Structure formats: C-alpha cells, structure tokens
Coordinates of C-alpha atoms in Angstrom, one line a residue:
X3 CA -9.2 5.4 3.7
X4 CA -12.6 4.0 3.2
X5 CA -14.9 5.2 0.4
X6 CA -17.0 7.4 2.6
X7 CA -13.8 9.3 3.6
X8 CA -12.7 9.4 0.0
X9 CA -16.0 10.9 -1.0
X10 CA -15.7 13.5 1.6
X11 CA -12.2 14.4 0.7
X12 CA -13.0 14.4 -3.0
X13 CA -15.9 16.8 -2.5
X14 CA -13.6 19.2 -0.6
X15 CA -10.5 18.9 -2.8
X16 CA -12.3 18.6 -6.1
X17 CA -15.4 20.7 -5.5
X18 CA -14.0 23.4 -7.6
X19 CA -10.8 23.8 -9.5
X20 CA -10.9 27.5 -8.8
X21 CA -7.3 28.1 -9.6
X22 CA -8.1 28.1 -13.3
X23 CA -9.9 31.4 -12.6
X24 CA -6.8 32.7 -10.9
X25 CA -4.3 31.7 -13.6
X26 CA -3.6 34.8 -15.7
X27 CA -3.8 33.1 -19.1
X28 CA -2.9 35.3 -22.1
X29 CA -6.5 35.7 -23.2
X30 CA -7.9 36.5 -19.7
X31 CA -7.7 40.0 -18.5
X32 CA -6.8 40.7 -14.8
X33 CA -9.3 43.4 -13.9
X34 CA -7.5 45.2 -11.1
X35 CA -4.1 45.0 -12.8
X36 CA -5.3 46.3 -16.1
X37 CA -6.4 49.5 -14.4
X38 CA -2.8 50.3 -13.3
X39 CA -1.3 52.5 -15.9
X40 CA 2.3 51.5 -15.4
X41 CA 4.4 51.3 -18.6
X42 CA 6.4 48.3 -17.5
X43 CA 3.4 46.4 -16.0
X44 CA 2.4 43.4 -18.1
X45 CA -1.4 43.0 -18.2
X46 CA -1.1 39.3 -19.1
X47 CA 1.3 36.7 -17.6
X48 CA 1.8 33.4 -19.5
X49 CA 1.9 30.1 -17.7
X50 CA 3.8 27.1 -19.1
X51 CA 2.1 23.7 -19.3
X52 CA 4.4 22.4 -16.6
X53 CA 3.3 25.1 -14.2
X54 CA -0.4 24.5 -15.0
X55 CA -0.1 20.8 -14.5
X56 CA 1.5 21.4 -11.1
X57 CA -1.2 23.8 -10.1
X58 CA -3.8 21.3 -11.1
X59 CA -2.2 18.6 -9.0
X60 CA -2.1 21.0 -6.0
X61 CA -5.8 21.5 -6.3
X62 CA -6.4 17.8 -6.6
X63 CA -4.9 17.2 -3.1
X64 CA -1.4 16.2 -3.9
X65 CA 1.0 17.1 -1.0
X66 CA 4.1 15.2 -1.9
X67 CA 6.1 14.3 -5.0
X68 CA 8.8 11.6 -4.9
X69 CA 11.3 10.8 -7.6
X70 CA 14.6 11.1 -9.4
X71 CA 15.0 14.1 -11.7
X72 CA 16.8 14.5 -15.0
X73 CA 17.3 17.0 -17.8
X74 CA 14.2 15.9 -19.8
X75 CA 11.9 16.6 -16.9
X76 CA 13.6 19.9 -15.8
X77 CA 10.6 22.2 -16.5
X78 CA 8.2 20.0 -14.5
X79 CA 10.8 19.5 -11.8
X80 CA 11.3 23.3 -11.4
X81 CA 7.5 23.9 -11.4
X82 CA 7.2 21.3 -8.6
X83 CA 10.0 22.9 -6.6
X84 CA 8.3 26.3 -6.7
X85 CA 4.9 24.9 -5.7
X86 CA 3.2 24.1 -2.4
X87 CA 3.9 20.4 -3.1
X88 CA 6.8 18.9 -1.0
X89 CA 9.4 17.5 -3.3
X90 CA 11.7 14.7 -2.2
X91 CA 14.6 13.4 -4.3
X92 CA 15.1 9.7 -3.9
X93 CA 18.1 7.5 -4.7
X94 CA 16.2 5.1 -7.0
X95 CA 12.9 5.5 -8.8
X96 CA 11.4 2.3 -7.5
X97 CA 12.0 3.4 -4.0
X98 CA 10.2 6.6 -4.7
X99 CA 7.1 4.7 -5.9
X100 CA 7.1 2.3 -2.9
X101 CA 7.4 5.4 -0.6
X102 CA 4.5 7.0 -2.5
X103 CA 2.3 3.9 -1.9
X104 CA 2.9 3.9 1.8
X105 CA 2.4 7.7 2.0
X106 CA -1.0 7.3 0.3
X107 CA -2.1 4.6 2.7
X108 CA -0.9 6.7 5.7
X109 CA -2.7 10.0 4.9
X110 CA -5.1 9.3 2.0
X111 CA -3.6 11.9 -0.2
X112 CA -2.7 11.1 -3.8
X113 CA 1.0 11.2 -4.5
X114 CA 3.1 12.2 -7.5
X115 CA 6.1 10.2 -8.7
X116 CA 8.4 11.8 -11.2
X117 CA 11.3 10.4 -13.3
X118 CA 13.3 11.3 -16.3
X119 CA 13.2 9.5 -19.7
X120 CA 14.3 6.0 -20.6
X121 CA 15.7 4.1 -17.6
X122 CA 14.0 6.6 -15.2
X123 CA 10.7 5.2 -16.5
X124 CA 11.7 1.5 -16.6
X125 CA 13.3 1.7 -13.1
X126 CA 9.9 2.8 -11.7
X127 CA 7.8 0.0 -13.3
X128 CA 8.0 -2.6 -10.4
X129 CA 6.8 0.1 -8.0
X130 CA 4.0 1.2 -10.3
X131 CA 2.8 -2.4 -10.7
X132 CA 2.8 -2.6 -6.9
X133 CA 0.8 0.6 -6.7
X134 CA -1.8 -0.9 -9.0
X135 CA -2.0 -4.2 -7.0
X136 CA -2.1 -2.4 -3.7
X137 CA -4.9 0.0 -4.6
X138 CA -2.9 3.3 -4.1
X139 CA -3.6 6.6 -5.8
X140 CA -0.4 7.5 -7.6
X141 CA 0.2 10.0 -10.5
X142 CA 3.3 9.2 -12.5
X143 CA 4.9 12.1 -14.3
X144 CA 7.5 11.4 -16.9
X145 CA 9.0 13.1 -20.0
X146 CA 9.3 11.8 -23.4
X147 CA 11.5 12.8 -26.3
X148 CA 10.3 15.9 -28.2
X149 CA 8.8 15.2 -31.6
X150 CA 11.7 16.9 -33.5
X151 CA 14.2 14.5 -32.0
X152 CA 12.4 11.2 -32.3
X153 CA 13.9 8.5 -34.3
X154 CA 17.5 9.9 -34.3
X155 CA 18.7 8.0 -31.2
X156 CA 18.5 11.0 -28.9
X157 CA 20.0 10.4 -25.4
X158 CA 17.7 8.1 -23.5
X159 CA 15.2 8.4 -26.3
X160 CA 11.7 7.7 -25.1
X161 CA 9.4 7.3 -28.1
X162 CA 7.7 4.6 -30.2
X163 CA 11.1 4.0 -31.9
X164 CA 12.8 2.8 -28.8
X165 CA 10.1 1.7 -26.3
X166 CA 6.8 -0.2 -26.5
X167 CA 3.9 2.2 -26.4
X168 CA 1.3 -0.3 -25.3
X169 CA 1.2 -0.7 -21.6
X170 CA 3.7 2.0 -20.7
X171 CA 2.0 5.0 -22.3
X172 CA -1.5 3.7 -22.7
X173 CA -4.3 2.7 -20.3
X174 CA -4.4 -1.0 -19.4
X175 CA -3.3 -3.5 -16.8
X176 CA -0.7 -1.2 -15.4
X177 CA -2.2 2.3 -15.6
X178 CA -5.9 3.1 -15.1
X179 CA -5.3 6.1 -17.3
X180 CA -2.2 7.0 -19.4
X181 CA -1.6 9.6 -22.1
X182 CA 1.2 11.3 -23.9
X183 CA 0.8 15.0 -24.5
X184 CA 1.2 16.1 -28.2
X185 CA 0.0 19.6 -27.5
X186 CA -1.0 21.6 -24.5
X187 CA -4.6 21.9 -25.7
X188 CA -5.1 18.4 -24.3
X189 CA -4.8 19.6 -20.7
X190 CA -8.5 20.2 -20.1
X191 CA -9.3 16.6 -21.1
X192 CA -6.5 15.3 -18.9
X193 CA -7.8 17.3 -16.0
X194 CA -11.2 15.7 -16.4
X195 CA -9.8 12.2 -16.6
X196 CA -7.5 12.6 -13.5
X197 CA -10.2 14.1 -11.4
X198 CA -12.6 11.3 -12.3
X199 CA -10.0 8.7 -11.4
X200 CA -9.0 10.3 -8.1
X201 CA -12.6 10.4 -6.9
X202 CA -13.3 6.8 -7.8
X203 CA -13.3 4.2 -5.0
X204 CA -10.3 2.1 -4.7
X205 CA -6.9 2.7 -6.4
X206 CA -6.0 4.8 -9.3
X207 CA -2.6 4.8 -11.0
X208 CA -2.1 7.4 -13.9
X209 CA 0.7 8.2 -16.2
X210 CA 1.2 11.6 -17.8
X211 CA 4.0 11.6 -20.4
X212 CA 4.9 15.1 -21.4
X213 CA 7.6 15.8 -24.0
X214 CA 10.2 18.3 -22.8
X215 CA 9.3 20.9 -25.4
X216 CA 5.6 20.8 -24.5
X217 CA 6.4 21.1 -20.8
X218 CA 7.8 24.6 -21.6
X219 CA 5.1 25.6 -24.0
X220 CA 2.7 28.4 -23.0
X221 CA -0.9 27.5 -22.3
X222 CA -3.2 29.0 -24.8
X223 CA -6.7 28.2 -23.4
X224 CA -8.1 28.3 -19.9
X225 CA -9.7 25.2 -18.5
X226 CA -13.3 25.0 -17.5
X227 CA -14.4 25.1 -13.9
X228 CA -15.1 21.6 -12.6
X229 CA -17.4 20.5 -9.9
X230 CA -17.7 17.0 -8.5
X231 CA -20.0 14.8 -6.4
X232 CA -19.2 11.3 -5.5
X233 CA -21.9 9.3 -3.8
X234 CA -20.4 6.3 -2.2
X235 CA -21.4 2.9 -3.6
X236 CA -23.9 1.0 -1.4
X237 CA -26.2 -2.0 -1.8
X238 CA -29.9 -1.6 -2.2
X239 CA -32.4 -2.5 0.5
X240 CA -33.4 -5.8 -1.2
X241 CA -29.7 -6.9 -1.2
X242 CA -29.3 -6.0 2.5
X243 CA -32.5 -7.9 3.4
X244 CA -31.3 -11.0 1.6
X245 CA -27.9 -10.8 3.2
X246 CA -29.6 -10.6 6.7
X247 CA -31.8 -13.6 5.8
X248 CA -28.8 -15.7 4.7
X249 CA -26.8 -14.8 7.8
X250 CA -29.8 -15.5 10.1
X251 CA -30.0 -19.1 9.0
X252 CA -27.4 -20.1 11.5
X253 CA -23.9 -19.4 12.7
X254 CA -21.7 -17.4 10.4
X255 CA -18.1 -16.2 10.4
X256 CA -16.7 -12.8 9.4
X257 CA -13.6 -12.7 7.2
X258 CA -12.0 -9.2 7.2
X259 CA -9.7 -7.8 4.5
X260 CA -7.9 -4.6 3.8
X261 CA -10.9 -3.2 2.0
X262 CA -12.7 -3.1 5.3
X263 CA -10.3 -0.8 7.0
X264 CA -12.8 2.0 7.2
X265 CA -15.4 -0.1 8.8
X266 CA -13.7 -1.2 12.0
X267 CA -16.3 0.1 14.4
X268 CA -19.3 -1.3 12.4
X269 CA -17.6 -4.8 12.1
X270 CA -16.9 -5.0 15.8
X271 CA -20.6 -4.0 16.5
X272 CA -21.8 -6.7 14.1
X273 CA -19.5 -9.3 15.6
X274 CA -20.5 -8.6 19.2
X275 CA -24.2 -8.4 18.4
X276 CA -24.2 -11.8 16.6
X277 CA -21.4 -13.6 18.4
X278 CA -19.7 -14.4 15.0
X279 CA -16.2 -15.6 14.9
X280 CA -13.8 -13.2 13.1
X281 CA -10.7 -13.9 11.1
X282 CA -8.7 -11.6 8.9
X283 CA -6.2 -11.4 6.0
X284 CA -2.6 -10.3 6.7
X285 CA -3.4 -6.8 5.3
X286 CA -6.5 -6.8 7.5
X287 CA -4.6 -7.2 10.8
X288 CA -5.9 -4.8 13.5
X289 CA -9.2 -3.9 11.8
X290 CA -10.8 -6.3 14.3
X291 CA -8.8 -6.4 17.5
X292 CA -6.5 -9.4 17.6
X293 CA -7.0 -9.7 21.4
X294 CA -10.8 -9.9 21.1
X295 CA -12.3 -13.1 22.4
X296 CA -14.1 -13.6 19.1
X297 CA -11.0 -13.4 17.0
X298 CA -9.8 -16.8 15.8
X299 CA -6.8 -15.8 13.8
X300 CA -5.1 -14.6 10.6
X301 CA -5.7 -16.6 7.4
X302 CA -3.3 -17.7 4.7
X303 CA 0.4 -17.1 4.6
X304 CA 2.0 -17.5 8.0
X305 CA -1.5 -17.5 9.4
X306 CA -2.8 -19.3 12.5
X307 CA -3.8 -23.0 12.8
X308 CA -6.7 -21.8 15.0
X309 CA -8.5 -20.7 11.9
X310 CA -8.6 -24.1 10.3
X311 CA -9.4 -25.7 13.6
X312 CA -12.4 -23.4 13.9
X313 CA -13.6 -24.1 10.4
X314 CA -13.3 -27.9 10.9
X315 CA -14.6 -28.2 14.4
X316 CA -17.2 -25.5 14.6
X317 CA -18.0 -24.9 10.9
X318 CA -20.3 -21.9 10.2
X319 CA -23.1 -22.1 7.7
X320 CA -22.0 -18.9 5.9
X321 CA -18.9 -16.7 5.9
X322 CA -19.4 -12.9 5.5
X323 CA -16.4 -11.8 3.5
X324 CA -15.6 -8.1 3.8
X325 CA -13.1 -6.3 1.5
X326 CA -10.7 -9.0 0.5
X327 CA -10.0 -10.7 -2.8
X328 CA -9.3 -14.0 -1.1
X329 CA -6.1 -14.3 -3.1
X330 CA -3.4 -16.9 -2.7
X331 CA -1.7 -15.4 0.4
X332 CA -5.0 -14.7 2.0
X333 CA -6.7 -18.1 1.4
X334 CA -4.4 -20.4 -0.5
X335 CA -7.7 -21.3 -2.1
X336 CA -8.1 -23.9 0.6
X337 CA -11.5 -25.6 0.2
X338 CA -11.7 -26.0 4.0
X339 CA -12.4 -22.2 4.2
X340 CA -15.7 -22.6 2.3
X341 CA -18.7 -23.1 4.6
X342 CA -21.5 -25.5 3.6
X343 CA -23.9 -22.7 2.4
X344 CA -21.3 -20.5 0.8
X345 CA -20.1 -16.9 1.0
X346 CA -21.7 -13.6 1.3
X347 CA -19.0 -11.5 -0.3
X348 CA -18.9 -7.7 -0.1
X349 CA -16.4 -5.6 -2.1
X350 CA -16.3 -2.2 -3.8
X351 CA -15.0 -4.0 -6.9
X352 CA -17.8 -6.0 -8.5
X353 CA -15.3 -8.3 -10.2
X354 CA -13.9 -9.6 -6.9
X355 CA -16.7 -11.8 -5.4
X356 CA -16.5 -15.3 -6.9
X357 CA -13.0 -15.0 -8.4
X358 CA -11.0 -16.9 -5.8
X359 CA -13.6 -19.7 -5.3
X360 CA -15.5 -19.9 -8.6
X361 CA -17.2 -23.1 -7.6
X362 CA -18.5 -21.9 -4.2
X363 CA -22.0 -20.6 -3.8
X364 CA -21.5 -16.8 -3.5
X365 CA -23.9 -14.0 -2.9
X366 CA -22.0 -11.1 -4.4
X367 CA -22.5 -7.6 -3.2
X368 CA -20.9 -4.4 -4.6
X369 CA -20.8 -1.9 -1.8
X370 CA -18.6 0.2 0.5
X371 CA -18.0 -2.1 3.4
X372 CA -18.9 0.4 6.2
X373 CA -22.2 1.4 4.5
X374 CA -23.1 -2.3 4.0
X375 CA -22.4 -3.4 7.6
X376 CA -24.2 -0.3 9.0
X377 CA -27.2 -1.1 6.9
X378 CA -27.1 -4.8 7.8
X379 CA -27.1 -3.9 11.5
X380 CA -30.5 -2.4 11.1
X381 CA -31.9 -5.8 10.3
X382 CA -30.2 -7.5 13.3
X383 CA -32.0 -6.9 16.6
X384 CA -29.9 -5.8 19.5
X385 CA -30.8 -8.9 21.5
X386 CA -29.9 -11.2 18.6
X387 CA -26.8 -13.2 19.3
X388 CA -25.3 -16.5 18.4
X389 CA -24.1 -18.5 21.4
X390 CA -20.9 -16.8 22.7
X391 CA -20.4 -19.3 25.5
X392 CA -18.6 -21.8 23.4
X393 CA -14.9 -21.6 23.4
X394 CA -13.4 -20.4 20.1
X395 CA -9.9 -21.5 19.1
X396 CA -7.3 -18.8 19.6
X397 CA -4.0 -18.1 18.0
X398 CA -1.1 -19.5 20.1
X399 CA 0.6 -16.9 22.3
X400 CA 4.3 -17.5 21.8
X401 CA 6.2 -16.2 24.9
X402 CA 9.9 -17.3 25.0
X403 CA 12.3 -16.5 27.8
X404 CA 15.5 -14.6 26.9
X405 CA 18.8 -16.5 26.7
X406 CA 22.3 -15.3 26.6
X407 CA 23.6 -16.7 23.3
X408 CA 25.5 -15.4 20.3
X409 CA 22.5 -15.2 18.1
X410 CA 19.0 -13.8 18.4
X411 CA 16.0 -16.1 17.8
X412 CA 13.5 -14.3 15.5
X413 CA 10.6 -15.4 17.8
X414 CA 12.2 -13.5 20.7
X415 CA 12.8 -10.4 18.6
X416 CA 9.1 -10.4 17.6
X417 CA 8.0 -10.6 21.2
X418 CA 10.1 -7.6 22.1
X419 CA 8.9 -5.7 19.0
X420 CA 5.4 -6.4 20.2
X421 CA 6.0 -5.0 23.7
X422 CA 8.2 -2.0 22.8
X423 CA 6.8 -0.9 19.4
X424 CA 3.3 -2.3 18.9
X425 CA 2.1 -1.8 22.4
X426 CA 4.5 0.9 23.5
X427 CA 4.1 3.3 20.7
X428 CA 1.8 4.4 17.9
X429 CA 4.3 3.7 15.1
X430 CA 3.2 2.1 11.8
X431 CA 4.8 -1.2 11.3
X432 CA 5.6 -2.5 7.8
X433 CA 7.0 -6.0 7.1
X434 CA 9.1 -6.9 4.1
X435 CA 8.4 -9.7 1.7
X436 CA 10.1 -12.9 2.9
X437 CA 10.6 -14.3 6.4
X438 CA 10.1 -10.8 7.9
X439 CA 6.5 -10.9 6.6
X440 CA 6.0 -14.4 7.9
X441 CA 7.3 -13.7 11.4
X442 CA 5.4 -10.4 11.7
X443 CA 2.2 -11.8 10.3
X444 CA 2.3 -14.8 12.6
X445 CA 3.5 -13.2 15.9
X446 CA 2.6 -9.5 16.0
X447 CA -0.8 -8.6 17.2
X448 CA -2.6 -5.4 16.5
X449 CA -5.8 -3.9 18.0
X450 CA -6.3 -0.9 15.8
X451 CA -6.5 -0.5 12.0
X452 CA -3.8 1.3 10.1
X453 CA -0.9 0.1 12.3
X454 CA 0.3 -2.8 10.1
X455 CA 1.2 -2.8 6.4
X456 CA 2.4 -5.5 4.1
X457 CA 2.3 -6.2 0.4
X458 CA 0.8 -9.6 0.2
X459 CA -0.3 -9.4 -3.5
X460 CA 2.5 -8.1 -5.6
X461 CA 5.0 -8.7 -2.8
X462 CA 8.0 -6.9 -4.4
X463 CA 11.2 -7.2 -2.5
X464 CA 12.3 -3.8 -1.3
X465 CA 8.7 -2.5 -0.8
X466 CA 9.0 -2.1 3.0
X467 CA 12.6 -0.9 3.2
X468 CA 11.7 2.1 1.0
X469 CA 8.0 2.4 1.8
X470 CA 8.8 3.1 5.4
X471 CA 10.2 6.5 4.4
X472 CA 6.9 7.5 2.8
X473 CA 4.9 6.3 5.8
X474 CA 7.0 8.2 8.3
X475 CA 6.9 11.3 6.2
X476 CA 3.2 11.3 5.7
X477 CA 2.4 10.7 9.4
X478 CA 5.2 13.0 10.6
X479 CA 6.1 10.4 13.1
X480 CA 7.6 7.0 13.5
X481 CA 7.3 4.2 11.0
X482 CA 9.1 0.9 11.5
X483 CA 10.2 -1.5 8.8
X484 CA 11.0 -5.1 9.7
X485 CA 13.2 -6.3 6.9
X486 CA 15.7 -8.9 5.8
X487 CA 19.3 -8.3 5.1
X488 CA 18.8 -9.1 1.4
X489 CA 16.1 -6.4 1.0
X490 CA 18.1 -3.9 3.0
X491 CA 21.0 -4.4 0.6
X492 CA 18.7 -4.0 -2.4
X493 CA 17.3 -0.5 -2.0
X494 CA 16.8 1.1 1.4
X495 CA 16.6 4.9 0.9
X496 CA 18.4 5.5 4.3
X497 CA 20.2 8.3 2.5
X498 CA 16.9 10.0 1.5
X499 CA 15.6 9.7 5.1
X500 CA 18.9 11.3 6.4
X501 CA 18.6 14.2 4.0
X502 CA 15.1 15.1 5.0
X503 CA 15.4 13.9 8.7
X504 CA 12.5 11.5 8.3
X505 CA 12.1 9.3 11.5
X506 CA 12.1 5.9 9.8
X507 CA 13.3 2.9 11.7
X508 CA 14.7 -0.3 10.0
X509 CA 14.9 -3.5 12.1
X510 CA 17.1 -5.8 10.0
X511 CA 16.9 -9.6 10.4
X512 CA 20.5 -10.1 9.6
X513 CA 21.1 -13.8 9.0
X514 CA 23.5 -13.6 6.0
X515 CA 21.2 -15.3 3.5
X516 CA 17.9 -15.1 1.6
X517 CA 16.5 -17.2 4.4
X518 CA 13.0 -17.7 2.9
X519 CA 14.7 -19.1 -0.2
X520 CA 17.1 -21.2 1.9
X521 CA 14.5 -22.6 4.3
X522 CA 11.8 -22.9 1.6
X523 CA 14.0 -24.9 -0.8
X524 CA 15.0 -27.2 1.9
X525 CA 11.3 -27.8 2.8
X526 CA 10.7 -28.5 -0.8
X527 CA 13.4 -31.2 -0.8
X528 CA 16.0 -29.3 -2.8
X529 CA 19.5 -29.6 -1.3
X530 CA 22.7 -27.7 -1.9
X531 CA 21.0 -24.4 -2.9
X532 CA 23.3 -21.4 -2.3
X533 CA 21.2 -18.5 -0.9
X534 CA 24.0 -17.0 1.3
X535 CA 24.9 -13.3 1.6
X536 CA 28.2 -12.1 2.8
X537 CA 28.1 -10.8 6.4
X538 CA 27.1 -7.1 6.4
X539 CA 27.3 -4.5 9.1
X540 CA 24.3 -2.3 8.5
X541 CA 25.1 0.1 11.3
X542 CA 28.4 1.0 9.6
X543 CA 26.6 1.5 6.3
X544 CA 23.9 3.6 8.0
X545 CA 26.5 5.7 9.8
X546 CA 28.4 6.2 6.6
X547 CA 25.2 7.9 5.2
X548 CA 24.7 10.0 8.3
X549 CA 22.1 7.8 10.1
X550 CA 22.3 6.5 13.7
X551 CA 22.1 2.8 14.4
X552 CA 22.9 0.0 16.8
X553 CA 24.0 -3.6 16.4
X554 CA 22.2 -6.3 18.5
X555 CA 24.0 -9.6 19.0
X556 CA 22.3 -10.8 22.2
X557 CA 18.6 -11.2 23.1
X558 CA 19.1 -9.2 26.3
X559 CA 20.1 -6.1 24.3
X560 CA 17.0 -6.0 22.0
X561 CA 14.7 -3.9 24.3
X562 CA 17.3 -1.2 24.9
X563 CA 18.0 -1.0 21.2
X564 CA 14.4 -0.7 20.2
X565 CA 13.7 2.0 22.8
X566 CA 16.7 4.0 21.6
X567 CA 15.4 3.7 18.0
X568 CA 12.0 5.1 19.1
X569 CA 13.4 8.2 20.8
X570 CA 15.7 9.0 17.9
X571 CA 14.6 12.1 16.0
X572 CA 16.1 11.0 12.7
X573 CA 16.4 7.7 10.8
X574 CA 17.7 4.7 12.8
X575 CA 18.9 1.2 11.9
X576 CA 18.7 -1.7 14.3
X577 CA 21.0 -4.5 12.9
X578 CA 19.9 -7.7 14.6
X579 CA 22.1 -10.8 14.2
X580 CA 19.5 -13.6 13.7
X581 CA 19.8 -17.3 14.2
X582 CA 19.2 -18.6 10.7
X583 CA 18.3 -22.1 11.8
X584 CA 14.9 -21.3 13.3
X585 CA 12.3 -22.1 10.6
X586 CA 9.9 -19.3 9.8
X587 CA 6.1 -20.2 9.8
X588 CA 6.0 -20.6 6.0
X589 CA 4.7 -24.2 5.8
X590 CA 1.4 -23.1 4.2
X591 CA 3.2 -21.5 1.3
X592 CA 5.4 -24.7 0.9
X593 CA 2.3 -26.9 0.9
X594 CA 0.7 -24.7 -1.7
X595 CA 3.8 -24.8 -3.9
X596 CA 3.8 -28.6 -3.7
X597 CA 0.1 -28.7 -4.7
X598 CA 1.1 -26.7 -7.8
X599 CA 3.6 -29.4 -8.8
X600 CA 6.8 -27.6 -7.8
X601 CA 8.6 -30.7 -6.9
X602 CA 7.4 -32.9 -9.7
X603 CA 8.1 -30.2 -12.3
X604 CA 11.7 -29.9 -11.2
X605 CA 12.7 -33.6 -10.9

C-alpha cells in the first residue's frame, strides 16, 4: 500500500478512538444504565488492561492475530478470542510472523502476533527481523514474568534476570517502538505511540510486553480521545523542477522498486511519455508490466542480462530510481548500473538515497513515489518523448518443449506456472529464498503490481512456506508458494491452513538437497560438500495433516496438477520431482561472493 492509501486508511481508522468513550470505566457513569433502579444492576463495569489493549487494536485497524499461546499470555489471548479480531493459532511462532508480514502486504492492515514467555519470544525473532526489513506493520504482544516472581527462576522466566533487555524489550534496530508495562496507567502513552507509528509511512514493528498480573489488572483511568491527520510526504516545487531539468538533459532510465508499488499508473504514464527504458528490482516485478516494449528486465539476483546490455550499449545520462534501496540483491552494487550523470533517487526514507552507491552523484528526494511522479509529469509536455524507435534489449523468453523423462526440469515447471497460475488466475505468487527465488525471479513475468512477493533483503528460509498462509487468508483467495524441499521441511504451516481451510498452495521443487548450496558451492570451486536431503514424499505428509496433494514426476503431468491445485477449496501441495542437475540462474550472486573474497578467505 502506498503512502497516499496509508494516509487515507489512517484518517479513517484513527480519526477517533471513540471506543474509549464507550468503555464503562469505573469512574465513568453510564447515563442510561444509572437511571435503571435495579438492585442487581451494576452501574460500573470494570475492564482489564488486556481487554482495553485488544479494543485499542481493533480501533487501529487490526483484523487478524497470529501466534502460539501459553499460560503467561492467557488473559490477552482470551481477550483476543472474544473480540472482533480473527485469531489463528499457528504451529510455530516464526511461521506466525511470516504469515503476518504477507497478510499486511496483501490487505494493508496491521497485524498482531502473540507469543508466550521465554522461547515463545525468541522463536519469533527471525520473523520479527524480517518484518522490520520488509517494511511491514506488525504489533508483537508478549507476556513477561510478573514482578513478584522475577529472579526466582520462574518457569520460562522473562525478565532482566534471564534475558537481555536491550533490543528485545526496547526500541532500536529490531523494534521501532517497544515497552514493558509496569502498571496499567501507561496505556494512554502506549496508545499514542502505537497510533503514531501506524500512521507513519513505511513499516512499523512494535513490541508490547505485558506481565501476566498486569494483563488482568483493572483499568483505572480512561484514555483521551485521539484524532489524527497524516499528510503524505511530497517534494517541494523547486525539487520537482530540478528533477525535471536533470531528466530533460538527455535519455534516462527508470529503476522501479517495491516502494513504488502504489505508483504503477503514474510510472507507466511517465515512461510512455518520455520513452524511457524501465527496469525493476525483484520485489518490484509487475509494477511496470514485464511484457511492455520499454521494459528491459529485472536487476540483481537472477536478473536479466538485457539490463546490463542496455546500460552498456545504450547508456542513459541519468537513472530515476523509485522506491528501492538498491541493496545487494537488487544491484550487487555493480558500477555498470551508474549512468554518467548520476541518479535521481526518490524514496520515502531520507536515509536511502546515496547509501548503496555513496560515490555516485545522487540527487536525493524524500517523497511518496506516486506524488512525486504525478508532480513531475506536470513539467513534461505531452508531446515530449525520447526516441522510442530504437530497439531496447529484452529479457530472453525461455520456451522449452516437454519431454517424457523421470525428472522435471525447473525451467519447464516455471513455464507451466506462468501459463496456469500467473496468466490463468489472479493468485498471489511467493517464492522462497534459494533456487525457487532464482527461478521465479528470472522466468516468471508479471503485468500487475501485488502479484509477486519475495524477501530479497532479510531472505529468511521458511518465509514463503509460512507467509503464503497469511497472504491467502488476507485476500480470501488463492496464494501460491514456490518453495524448495528444505524450506518445506523447515516450517510449512500446512496444518494451520488445514485447520482454518485456507486455500494456500505449495509447489515444492523436490530435488532432495539444498540445491542453491550444492550448486553454489560447486560454482565457487568447493568440492565434496554434502547438501543432500533424504527423499521426502510431501503429498503423504500433507495428507497426514488433512491436506490434499499430488505428486508430479513427469513434465506432461504438471499442467493437470496445477489446475487441480487452483480449483481446490482448501490447502493443496504439489510435490514436483525436480532434476537437480539444471543450474539455477545464480551466477550474479556467485560473482558477487567471489568479489568479496569468498574463495581466497577459505583456501
């Protein structure tokens, strides 16, 4: 969701926390009820802190809460169960967080994650770091050991005696905002801080740690009514004029990232008006149609050679960078991607421009991407256009004929996924870290934003196999995860999808090994590395948990299997026996590792 939509949603959801006027706190009389002279009628009803927190979250737009419960969080869990918030019990805390991330990016609503003390918290950490890196809005609720029990080695004790406070329970590199309640009087301030974070552009990851005893405590004071306005961030007129001047000096390219996902229409209008070549990051796939004649390819990891061909043979004077950090998997910091006159870099985060290429000339602009491009178009006349007659390089179109063999070539699988799922449905597609990401990024082509998801920053293994559950739930429709067998064995949440009949689909590239590691180590020159996994039948595992599935051993059976998965009303696993000898397009990653001294440091 772009910043304009976030602002609109914030103004609706957070315009007034009117429920505080509705909560019958002990010191607030309920006018109509107090006039009823019934001896057994209580004029005042007390609310616990847990109930008040949950009501607050409802009013802030939370629709779903994912997690794993425990005794220490029982009051909060009960309050969630009796609220309007949909509560899903997962099988592992990290899976709950990955699902929350993808739920947020599917419907734009902040998501609650809940755990119990001790290992419940630490199990969630990988997912919470991913939420921070991805830019999701996630509120993490955890309990901590009550004051009277701290220091006595209570079961799963969570306190300064047993766990580091800095980072886990304080604001910093993991949490934008974190606090531990010591009394329920702190709730008004917490409410202000959460509301402020949720209305900010970009991500927001918060942690509320509430001791069990305080969860049950009765609220003593009512909270103030809060009103919010959130004007979107936009560049001033002088900045827009200077940007237009720089881009008018000659040919320029447009580099589209995930932060531009709310500006698809404006970017296409700008490209077609100017004739600019367009490329995108892996997370930006589909924001600009990949079948458009001006699209030159995906950059970075498993990207397209056509991008570098364009930059070398038809180099632009400037590149307009829209909503991407240009991190390692987006750029590999390749100097060939820097045009002679530098970058015009637009991002909502003012710290992003200039970070990836500190030596490159960069005109940095803090702005919502859609607002910037719309304002820029006002300075580019309708008839203005670079020459569009020249032939731009295009990504290779890999079409391979089917063969009747014992193993499925991954390129063939991706071609059929393109036809049946990408072009034949509206399902969201998520690729898992590893070769699945490489194949999907390189071969799948999207023409609309919001159809493709991948974690190219934190890149935690297991993100897609569990995130697909959150995506399917949030859109109330199909979401498809393309994953490896190693990730599927790690943490799949098929059981959670079965329990709630969530129509998630897993397509497993089953090659009996961690194949990115196997192939990558061989490319680096390391021999005899054991990355094998014992042969696993994922259909039998899925069926054992109540899911449907089908095993694919021949290329001629792929299409029928995918079509069956799409019409299934519940979760479905497609277990594809992959030929492990076909090298994934990971050469750019290998070259980057070599440039970092990987081989020399290990010899």
